[in-house]
Short mmCIF file of C-alpha atoms in Angstrom, two decimals:
data_model
loop_
_atom_site.label_atom_id
_atom_site.label_comp_id
_atom_site.label_asym_id
_atom_site.label_seq_id
_atom_site.Cartn_x
_atom_site.Cartn_y
_atom_site.Cartn_z
CA MET G 1 18.42 77.77 32.02
CA SER G 2 18.35 75.14 34.71
CA ILE G 3 15.62 74.61 37.27
CA GLU G 4 16.66 73.55 40.71
CA GLN G 5 14.30 71.30 42.62
CA SER G 6 14.28 71.42 46.38
CA PRO G 7 14.52 68.00 47.99
CA VAL G 8 11.51 66.56 49.76
CA THR G 9 12.22 66.78 53.48
CA ASP G 10 9.16 64.87 54.65
CA THR G 11 9.12 61.38 53.22
CA ASN G 12 5.55 60.84 54.51
CA GLN G 13 4.27 63.80 52.51
CA THR G 14 3.00 62.95 49.03
CA LEU G 15 3.91 65.14 46.08
CA LEU G 16 0.30 65.43 44.89
CA GLN G 17 -2.58 65.70 47.30
CA PRO G 18 -5.99 64.62 45.96
CA HIS G 19 -8.62 67.32 45.80
CA GLY G 20 -11.36 64.76 46.37
CA ARG G 21 -12.30 61.19 45.56
CA VAL G 22 -10.73 59.85 42.41
CA LEU G 23 -13.64 57.40 42.12
CA PRO G 24 -16.98 57.65 43.91
CA THR G 25 -16.26 54.27 45.51
CA LEU G 26 -12.78 55.22 46.79
CA GLU G 27 -11.93 57.45 49.72
CA GLU G 28 -9.16 60.04 49.39
CA ASP G 29 -6.70 57.67 51.06
CA GLY G 30 -7.52 54.92 48.53
CA GLN G 31 -9.67 52.76 50.81
CA ARG G 32 -12.94 51.25 49.57
CA ARG G 33 -15.95 53.44 50.16
CA TRP G 34 -18.89 51.16 50.81
CA LEU G 35 -22.13 52.56 49.42
CA TYR G 36 -25.44 52.16 51.22
CA PRO G 37 -27.77 54.32 49.12
CA HIS G 38 -30.95 55.72 50.60
CA LEU G 39 -34.19 54.59 49.01
CA SER G 40 -36.25 57.16 47.11
CA ALA G 41 -39.52 55.40 46.33
CA GLY G 42 -40.87 57.81 43.73
CA PHE G 43 -42.58 57.35 40.38
CA PHE G 44 -39.52 56.13 38.49
CA TRP G 45 -38.54 53.70 41.25
CA GLN G 46 -42.05 52.21 41.23
CA ALA G 47 -41.87 51.78 37.45
CA ARG G 48 -38.38 50.27 37.61
CA ARG G 49 -39.39 47.90 40.39
CA ALA G 50 -42.40 46.62 38.40
CA LEU G 51 -40.22 46.10 35.34
CA GLY G 52 -37.43 44.58 37.43
CA TYR G 53 -39.64 41.94 39.02
CA PHE G 54 -41.15 41.15 35.63
CA LEU G 55 -37.65 40.61 34.19
CA ILE G 56 -36.66 38.39 37.13
CA VAL G 57 -39.76 36.22 36.69
CA PHE G 58 -39.17 36.13 32.93
CA PHE G 59 -35.54 35.07 33.38
CA VAL G 60 -36.49 32.28 35.79
CA THR G 61 -39.44 30.91 33.77
CA LEU G 62 -38.05 31.27 30.22
CA PRO G 63 -36.10 27.95 30.22
CA TRP G 64 -39.28 26.11 31.23
CA LEU G 65 -41.49 27.49 28.45
CA ARG G 66 -42.18 25.22 25.48
CA ILE G 67 -43.44 25.70 21.95
CA SER G 68 -44.23 22.65 19.82
CA GLY G 69 -42.49 20.53 22.44
CA LYS G 70 -39.24 22.51 22.19
CA PRO G 71 -37.81 25.06 24.62
CA LEU G 72 -38.61 28.66 23.81
CA PHE G 73 -34.92 29.49 24.19
CA LEU G 74 -31.95 27.18 24.68
CA ILE G 75 -28.25 27.35 23.88
CA ASP G 76 -27.48 23.63 24.02
CA VAL G 77 -23.69 23.40 24.35
CA LEU G 78 -23.76 19.59 24.50
CA LYS G 79 -25.62 19.17 21.20
CA ARG G 80 -24.07 22.32 19.70
CA GLU G 81 -27.36 23.87 18.70
CA VAL G 82 -29.47 26.90 19.53
CA ILE G 83 -33.25 26.79 19.87
CA LEU G 84 -35.05 30.11 19.50
CA TRP G 85 -38.82 30.33 19.53
CA GLY G 86 -39.02 26.59 18.81
CA VAL G 87 -36.70 26.79 15.78
CA THR G 88 -33.41 24.90 15.92
CA PHE G 89 -30.23 26.48 14.59
CA LEU G 90 -27.08 24.44 13.97
CA PRO G 91 -23.42 25.53 13.77
CA THR G 92 -23.83 25.75 10.00
CA ASP G 93 -26.25 28.65 10.54
CA SER G 94 -23.34 30.99 11.25
CA LEU G 95 -24.67 33.55 8.76
CA VAL G 96 -27.96 33.75 10.65
CA LEU G 97 -26.07 34.21 13.90
CA ALA G 98 -23.90 36.93 12.34
CA PHE G 99 -26.93 38.88 11.11
CA PHE G 100 -28.62 38.49 14.48
CA LEU G 101 -25.61 39.75 16.44
CA VAL G 102 -25.04 42.70 14.12
CA GLY G 103 -28.71 43.62 14.40
CA LEU G 104 -28.50 43.35 18.18
CA PHE G 105 -25.54 45.73 18.31
CA VAL G 106 -27.15 48.24 15.94
CA THR G 107 -30.32 48.13 18.06
CA MET G 108 -28.20 48.89 21.12
CA PHE G 109 -26.63 51.84 19.27
CA LEU G 110 -30.08 53.17 18.32
CA VAL G 111 -31.56 52.81 21.80
CA THR G 112 -28.52 54.50 23.34
CA ALA G 113 -28.61 57.35 20.83
CA ILE G 114 -32.26 58.04 21.71
CA PHE G 115 -32.66 57.02 25.37
CA GLY G 116 -29.09 57.11 26.66
CA ARG G 117 -28.11 54.38 29.10
CA ALA G 118 -31.67 53.22 29.65
CA TRP G 119 -30.51 49.59 29.46
CA CYS G 120 -28.13 50.04 32.40
CA GLY G 121 -30.75 51.47 34.75
CA TRP G 122 -33.82 49.57 33.63
CA GLY G 123 -32.91 46.22 32.08
CA CYS G 124 -29.36 45.18 32.94
CA PRO G 125 -29.35 42.01 35.13
CA GLN G 126 -26.64 43.55 37.32
CA THR G 127 -28.89 46.50 38.21
CA VAL G 128 -32.11 44.49 38.39
CA TYR G 129 -30.77 41.81 40.73
CA MET G 130 -28.76 44.25 42.82
CA GLU G 131 -31.52 46.81 43.40
CA PHE G 132 -34.59 44.57 43.57
CA LEU G 133 -33.28 41.30 44.99
CA TYR G 134 -29.99 41.50 46.86
CA ARG G 135 -30.28 45.03 48.25
CA PRO G 136 -33.79 44.49 49.69
CA ILE G 137 -32.44 41.39 51.45
CA GLU G 138 -29.58 43.45 52.86
CA ARG G 139 -31.93 46.19 54.07
CA PHE G 140 -34.20 43.63 55.72
CA PHE G 141 -31.41 42.11 57.81
CA CYS G 142 -29.66 45.45 58.45
CA GLY G 143 -32.80 47.14 59.78
CA THR G 144 -33.13 49.69 56.96
CA SER G 145 -36.09 48.27 55.05
CA GLY G 146 -38.05 50.89 53.16
CA ARG G 147 -35.51 53.65 53.65
CA GLY G 148 -31.99 52.37 52.90
CA GLY G 149 -28.82 53.95 54.22
CA LYS G 150 -26.12 52.52 56.46
CA PRO G 151 -26.94 49.47 58.59
CA ILE G 152 -28.14 50.22 62.09
CA ALA G 153 -25.48 50.33 64.80
CA GLY G 154 -24.90 47.24 66.91
CA LEU G 155 -26.21 44.77 64.35
CA PRO G 156 -26.10 41.25 65.87
CA PRO G 157 -23.60 38.94 64.16
CA TRP G 158 -26.23 36.28 63.56
CA LYS G 159 -28.14 38.64 61.29
CA ARG G 160 -25.16 39.05 59.02
CA VAL G 161 -24.66 35.28 58.95
CA ALA G 162 -28.34 34.82 58.08
CA MET G 163 -28.10 37.50 55.39
CA TYR G 164 -25.17 35.77 53.67
CA ALA G 165 -26.94 32.42 54.00
CA VAL G 166 -29.93 33.84 52.14
CA TYR G 167 -27.53 35.34 49.58
CA LEU G 168 -26.02 31.87 49.06
CA VAL G 169 -29.44 30.24 48.53
CA VAL G 170 -30.52 32.94 46.07
CA SER G 171 -27.22 32.73 44.19
CA PHE G 172 -27.49 28.94 44.07
CA LEU G 173 -30.98 29.10 42.56
CA LEU G 174 -29.95 31.74 40.03
CA ALA G 175 -26.87 29.69 39.10
CA ASN G 176 -29.05 26.66 38.39
CA THR G 177 -31.38 28.83 36.32
CA PHE G 178 -28.40 30.17 34.41
CA LEU G 179 -27.17 26.61 33.80
CA SER G 180 -30.60 25.58 32.44
CA TYR G 181 -30.14 28.04 29.57
CA PHE G 182 -27.23 25.90 28.31
CA VAL G 183 -28.28 22.34 29.14
CA GLY G 184 -32.08 22.50 29.24
CA THR G 185 -34.45 22.02 32.15
CA ASP G 186 -34.97 18.29 31.53
CA ARG G 187 -31.28 17.54 31.85
CA LEU G 188 -30.98 19.94 34.80
CA VAL G 189 -33.77 18.20 36.73
CA MET G 190 -32.12 14.84 36.11
CA TRP G 191 -28.78 16.15 37.40
CA VAL G 192 -30.37 17.64 40.51
CA GLN G 193 -31.82 14.23 41.39
CA GLN G 194 -28.43 12.55 40.96
CA SER G 195 -25.19 12.73 42.86
CA PRO G 196 -22.63 15.31 41.62
CA ILE G 197 -20.28 12.37 41.01
CA HIS G 198 -22.33 11.43 37.94
CA HIS G 199 -22.00 14.92 36.39
CA PRO G 200 -18.90 16.63 37.85
CA ALA G 201 -18.44 19.20 35.05
CA PRO G 202 -21.96 20.70 35.25
CA PHE G 203 -21.76 20.65 39.05
CA MET G 204 -18.48 22.54 39.00
CA THR G 205 -19.95 25.03 36.52
CA MET G 206 -22.91 25.63 38.81
CA ALA G 207 -20.62 26.00 41.83
CA ILE G 208 -18.36 28.48 40.03
CA VAL G 209 -21.35 30.56 38.88
CA THR G 210 -22.73 30.55 42.43
CA ILE G 211 -19.40 31.76 43.84
CA ALA G 212 -19.15 34.40 41.10
CA MET G 213 -22.61 35.72 41.93
CA MET G 214 -21.79 35.81 45.64
CA PHE G 215 -18.61 37.75 44.90
CA ASP G 216 -20.37 40.13 42.54
CA PHE G 217 -23.48 40.98 44.54
CA CYS G 218 -21.92 40.78 48.02
CA PHE G 219 -18.57 42.45 47.41
CA PHE G 220 -17.94 43.81 43.91
CA ARG G 221 -21.39 45.36 43.47
CA GLU G 222 -21.32 48.77 41.75
CA GLN G 223 -17.65 48.25 40.87
CA LEU G 224 -18.78 46.02 38.01
CA CYS G 225 -20.54 48.99 36.40
CA LEU G 226 -17.69 51.41 37.11
CA ILE G 227 -14.68 49.24 36.31
CA ALA G 228 -15.48 45.98 34.53
CA CYS G 229 -18.43 46.75 32.24
CA PRO G 230 -17.33 48.33 28.93
CA TYR G 231 -20.76 49.72 28.06
CA GLY G 232 -20.28 52.83 30.20
CA ARG G 233 -17.21 53.66 28.17
CA PHE G 234 -19.06 53.11 24.91
CA GLN G 235 -21.47 55.90 25.77
CA SER G 236 -18.88 58.53 24.85
CA VAL G 237 -19.29 57.54 21.18
CA LEU G 238 -22.89 56.30 21.27
CA LEU G 239 -24.35 59.41 22.91
CA ASP G 240 -24.68 62.87 21.46
CA ARG G 241 -25.94 66.16 22.86
CA LYS G 242 -29.51 65.27 21.90
CA SER G 243 -29.57 61.85 23.59
CA LEU G 244 -31.89 61.48 26.56
CA ILE G 245 -29.92 61.41 29.82
CA VAL G 246 -30.50 62.05 33.52
CA SER G 247 -29.67 65.74 33.74
CA TYR G 248 -29.39 68.44 36.39
CA ASP G 249 -30.78 71.81 35.27
CA TYR G 250 -27.92 74.01 36.39
CA ARG G 251 -29.54 77.14 34.95
CA ARG G 252 -32.47 76.68 37.28
CA GLY G 253 -30.62 75.20 40.24
CA GLU G 254 -27.60 77.52 40.56
CA PRO G 255 -26.50 79.20 42.72
CA ARG G 256 -27.39 76.77 45.43
CA GLY G 257 -29.07 78.17 48.52
CA HIS G 258 -29.24 77.23 52.18
CA VAL G 259 -32.35 76.01 53.94
CA LYS G 260 -34.02 76.11 57.29
CA ARG G 261 -36.33 73.42 58.50
CA SER G 262 -39.83 74.25 59.60
CA LEU G 263 -42.22 71.36 59.64
CA PRO G 264 -44.03 70.23 57.61
CA VAL G 265 -42.06 71.86 54.76
CA ILE G 266 -38.50 73.00 54.10
CA GLU G 267 -38.23 76.72 53.36
CA SER G 268 -35.41 78.46 51.49
CA THR G 269 -33.71 81.29 53.34
CA THR G 270 -32.27 82.92 50.21
CA THR G 271 -34.68 84.33 47.64
CA SER G 272 -31.95 85.05 45.10
CA ALA G 273 -30.60 81.50 45.14
CA GLY G 274 -31.48 78.82 42.62
CA ASP G 275 -33.95 76.04 43.26
CA CYS G 276 -31.24 73.62 44.43
CA ILE G 277 -31.08 73.81 48.23
CA ASP G 278 -27.92 71.70 48.40
CA CYS G 279 -29.60 69.05 50.54
CA GLY G 280 -27.50 66.23 49.09
CA ALA G 281 -30.47 63.89 48.67
CA CYS G 282 -29.49 63.10 45.09
CA VAL G 283 -26.02 62.03 46.24
CA ARG G 284 -27.21 59.93 49.18
CA THR G 285 -29.62 57.97 47.01
CA CYS G 286 -27.25 57.30 44.09
CA PRO G 287 -26.23 53.59 43.92
CA THR G 288 -22.89 54.52 42.33
CA GLY G 289 -22.13 57.40 44.71
CA ILE G 290 -21.87 60.24 42.18
CA ASP G 291 -23.20 63.80 42.31
CA ILE G 292 -25.42 64.28 39.26
CA ARG G 293 -24.96 68.04 39.62
CA ASP G 294 -21.43 67.62 38.28
CA GLY G 295 -22.87 66.81 34.84
CA LEU G 296 -22.84 63.70 32.67
CA GLN G 297 -20.52 61.10 34.18
CA LEU G 298 -19.26 57.64 33.28
CA GLU G 299 -20.57 56.21 36.55
CA CYS G 300 -24.20 57.28 35.97
CA VAL G 301 -26.32 54.24 35.13
CA HIS G 302 -29.56 56.22 34.67
CA CYS G 303 -31.33 54.52 37.55
CA THR G 304 -33.37 57.77 38.10
CA GLN G 305 -33.09 57.54 41.90
CA CYS G 306 -31.77 61.11 41.98
CA ILE G 307 -34.86 62.26 40.04
CA ASP G 308 -37.21 60.72 42.60
CA ALA G 309 -35.19 62.13 45.51
CA CYS G 310 -35.07 65.65 44.03
CA ASP G 311 -38.77 65.66 43.13
CA GLU G 312 -39.61 64.80 46.74
CA ILE G 313 -37.50 67.73 47.98
CA MET G 314 -39.03 70.09 45.41
CA ASP G 315 -42.48 69.15 46.71
CA LYS G 316 -41.38 70.03 50.23
CA VAL G 317 -39.97 73.43 49.28
CA GLU G 318 -43.06 74.04 47.10
CA LYS G 319 -41.15 74.41 43.84
CA PRO G 320 -41.75 72.76 40.47
CA ARG G 321 -40.45 69.26 39.92
CA GLY G 322 -37.86 68.52 37.27
CA LEU G 323 -34.74 70.15 38.66
CA ILE G 324 -33.20 66.75 37.92
CA ARG G 325 -35.02 65.10 35.04
CA TYR G 326 -34.74 63.12 31.84
CA SER G 327 -33.49 65.60 29.26
CA CYS G 328 -30.60 66.16 26.86
CA GLN G 329 -27.56 68.39 27.05
CA ASP G 330 -28.79 70.80 24.37
CA ALA G 331 -32.15 71.24 26.11
CA ILE G 332 -30.45 71.92 29.45
CA ASP G 333 -28.27 74.54 27.74
CA GLY G 334 -31.36 76.21 26.27
CA LYS G 335 -30.68 75.17 22.68
CA SER G 336 -33.23 73.89 20.20
CA VAL G 337 -33.61 70.13 20.09
CA SER G 338 -34.55 68.03 17.06
CA LEU G 339 -35.20 64.33 17.33
CA ILE G 340 -34.29 63.80 13.66
CA ARG G 341 -30.55 63.59 13.19
CA PRO G 342 -28.26 61.47 11.00
CA ARG G 343 -27.68 58.56 13.37
CA ILE G 344 -31.40 58.28 14.15
CA VAL G 345 -32.02 57.78 10.42
CA ILE G 346 -28.97 55.64 9.58
CA TYR G 347 -29.40 53.09 12.39
CA PRO G 348 -33.01 52.14 11.43
CA LEU G 349 -31.99 51.86 7.77
CA ILE G 350 -29.22 49.45 8.74
CA LEU G 351 -31.69 47.46 10.85
CA VAL G 352 -34.10 47.23 7.93
CA ALA G 353 -31.31 45.96 5.67
CA ILE G 354 -30.21 43.40 8.25
CA SER G 355 -33.81 42.28 8.79
CA VAL G 356 -34.28 41.73 5.05
CA LEU G 357 -31.05 39.72 4.81
CA LEU G 358 -31.93 37.70 7.90
CA THR G 359 -35.42 36.94 6.59
CA PHE G 360 -34.02 35.92 3.21
CA THR G 361 -31.44 33.65 4.87
CA LEU G 362 -34.05 31.99 7.08
CA ALA G 363 -36.44 31.50 4.17
CA ASN G 364 -33.74 29.73 2.14
CA ARG G 365 -32.47 27.41 4.86
CA ARG G 366 -32.10 23.84 3.67
CA PRO G 367 -33.58 20.88 5.56
CA PHE G 368 -30.19 19.24 5.17
CA ASP G 369 -26.62 20.45 4.71
CA MET G 370 -24.30 19.13 2.04
CA THR G 371 -20.52 19.46 1.76
CA ILE G 372 -18.51 17.88 -1.07
CA MET G 373 -14.90 17.01 -0.22
CA ARG G 374 -12.10 15.37 -2.16
CA ASN G 375 -10.69 12.14 -0.76
CA LEU G 376 -7.10 11.88 0.38
CA GLY G 377 -4.51 10.52 -2.00
CA MET G 378 -4.30 10.91 -5.76
CA PRO G 379 -6.67 13.62 -7.11
CA PHE G 380 -7.76 11.30 -9.93
CA SER G 381 -7.07 7.91 -11.47
CA ILE G 382 -7.59 6.28 -14.86
CA SER G 383 -9.75 3.17 -15.13
CA GLU G 384 -9.02 0.21 -17.42
CA GLU G 385 -11.61 1.59 -19.84
CA GLY G 386 -9.73 4.94 -19.97
CA ARG G 387 -12.28 6.88 -17.95
CA VAL G 388 -11.17 9.47 -15.39
CA ARG G 389 -12.17 8.63 -11.81
CA ASN G 390 -12.47 11.17 -8.91
CA SER G 391 -12.91 9.80 -5.41
CA LEU G 392 -15.09 12.18 -3.37
CA ARG G 393 -16.89 12.30 -0.05
CA ILE G 394 -20.24 13.96 0.56
CA LYS G 395 -20.94 15.04 4.14
CA LEU G 396 -24.68 15.19 4.87
CA VAL G 397 -26.39 16.68 7.91
CA ASN G 398 -30.09 16.08 8.55
CA ARG G 399 -31.35 19.31 10.13
CA THR G 400 -34.88 18.06 10.76
CA GLU G 401 -36.43 16.09 13.61
CA LEU G 402 -37.55 13.29 11.26
CA PRO G 403 -35.62 10.58 9.40
CA VAL G 404 -35.01 11.35 5.74
CA VAL G 405 -33.87 9.52 2.61
CA ILE G 406 -31.60 11.48 0.25
CA THR G 407 -30.98 10.60 -3.40
CA ILE G 408 -27.85 11.80 -5.23
CA ALA G 409 -27.67 12.23 -9.01
CA VAL G 410 -25.55 14.06 -11.60
CA GLU G 411 -27.43 16.95 -13.20
CA GLU G 412 -24.71 18.60 -15.28
CA PRO G 413 -23.22 17.59 -17.64
CA GLN G 414 -26.02 15.34 -18.78
CA SER G 415 -23.68 12.96 -20.58
CA GLY G 416 -20.14 11.78 -20.08
CA VAL G 417 -20.27 11.78 -16.24
CA THR G 418 -21.68 9.00 -14.04
CA LEU G 419 -21.66 7.90 -10.42
CA ASP G 420 -20.05 4.53 -9.84
CA HIS G 421 -19.99 2.25 -6.80
CA LEU G 422 -22.40 4.41 -4.77
CA GLU G 423 -25.64 3.74 -2.98
CA THR G 424 -27.91 6.19 -4.75
CA THR G 425 -30.08 6.57 -1.64
CA ILE G 426 -28.78 7.49 1.80
CA LYS G 427 -30.94 7.23 4.92
CA LEU G 428 -30.37 9.73 7.72
CA ASP G 429 -32.00 9.62 11.12
CA ALA G 430 -33.13 12.81 12.86
CA ARG G 431 -30.21 15.20 13.49
CA MET G 432 -27.85 12.59 12.02
CA THR G 433 -24.58 13.42 10.28
CA THR G 434 -22.91 10.99 7.90
CA THR G 435 -20.27 10.96 5.20
CA ALA G 436 -20.99 9.01 2.01
CA PRO G 437 -18.22 7.87 -0.41
CA VAL G 438 -18.73 8.92 -4.02
CA MET G 439 -16.82 7.69 -7.09
CA VAL G 440 -17.38 9.90 -10.14
CA GLU G 441 -16.33 8.65 -13.58
CA ALA G 442 -16.04 10.97 -16.58
CA GLU G 443 -14.98 10.72 -20.19
CA ARG G 444 -11.69 12.38 -21.14
CA ALA G 445 -13.54 14.55 -23.66
CA VAL G 446 -15.42 16.51 -20.96
CA PHE G 447 -12.22 17.85 -19.44
CA GLN G 448 -10.81 21.18 -20.53
CA GLN G 449 -7.36 22.08 -19.27
CA GLY G 450 -7.69 19.34 -16.67
CA LEU G 451 -10.97 20.54 -15.16
CA CYS G 452 -14.60 19.52 -15.49
CA PRO G 453 -17.34 21.40 -13.58
CA ILE G 454 -20.22 19.19 -12.49
CA THR G 455 -23.50 19.78 -10.69
CA LEU G 456 -24.86 17.22 -8.21
CA ARG G 457 -28.53 17.25 -7.27
CA LEU G 458 -29.63 15.93 -3.88
CA THR G 459 -33.31 15.17 -3.33
CA ASN G 460 -34.89 14.23 -0.01
CA SER G 461 -37.93 12.07 0.62
CA SER G 462 -40.16 15.16 0.83
CA GLY G 463 -39.37 16.08 -2.75
CA GLU G 464 -37.12 19.04 -1.90
CA SER G 465 -33.96 19.13 -3.99
CA TYR G 466 -30.81 21.25 -3.97
CA THR G 467 -27.77 21.42 -6.18
CA GLU G 468 -24.08 21.77 -5.43
CA GLN G 469 -21.29 22.48 -7.89
CA PHE G 470 -17.86 20.85 -7.86
CA GLN G 471 -14.74 20.71 -10.03
CA LEU G 472 -13.49 17.34 -11.20
CA ILE G 473 -9.75 17.01 -11.85
CA GLY G 474 -8.39 15.08 -14.80
CA PRO G 475 -5.56 14.97 -17.35
CA GLU G 476 -4.88 18.17 -19.28
CA THR G 477 -4.84 16.36 -22.61
#
């Protein structure tokens, strides 16, 4: 059976007409929908604002804090080291870094499983800077301070110029703060006092970060959360029906009723309708432009603005608060909710295991690193006395802030193996790396099938000693 398709007579008519916005930030014709959310200054907004300003101050002051003369936190890309809480970590501490990153990810999984996307709405720098720094500046110059919404009509051009000038200054300061996390405040202050010609690479980095911040907070805005950030997509596997989310109680709110206005309160005209009066306040105040009444959505960042807006309306219509509230999907559906579930038990157990391994690794860190390498060329040679000679190199890294003297000796086997033509003591300055040549001589009798395992002991001037094993190569007979 064949199906005949009628030709399209109108070339301007599309085959599929959209039933609404594909994305909350796109109009039906595909144009950008600029969002100017209304401000709902309720309980949750007050709490988020206090936390937001604390995080901003913390971010700005953290590079300047010192402990024992060292920065509290620094990722020094020039020296290739990380300072955390006054403790310096070198590239050789990759195991510590691995444990730390795995623990960080598991912690994120645990927090998401319990509190949903609390990070996005309460701690993410994108949300914090957008809602409590850049958006207040925009509302100040656009005449909507304290209430939000679209800019007032007939806004003078100079106000927009002034607004973007303030944006540029704020972005410049934040870019310098961001740079201080990777070069340190001392070096940053020195660069600021010099001409950019003397440090072109850091200057270009700062300029690029400034431009990126201007683009993000002036143009891209909520698109970063909806399009670029992968965390919103992770929630589909990190959340379950018992995770805490911003929820609309459809059983209480539906069907939606109409309202009539009679000051000082709003009264419902339909007694059989649900508590939702379809005022749209939750939509107007959402910074990502979604309707929370449509259920859990990728675009929801849990900023709780819809909760504050709905609670204010519920007060006006003299109905209980909580039509939109922090809850979970099972609770909204009327099912029993238990906080204890497999992932809530497994994640903490994994964190405990990682914490034990991390603590053990930190407790056994050496004050110096040692790597034994074989020299290029012949793997071994025979001396005039008939002894087998292996030419080695020992790479030493002083991890401490003080100079150290290291002594090298053969521990095993106790006889038949000696060090020849080697300075038995090696002096290393603070953070110094050096490679010392080592010539090891061994009797033929200690070799079995061409191999001889040896143990070298290295002792520093503080009396701490460590051993390293190595295989000497010699004749098979």
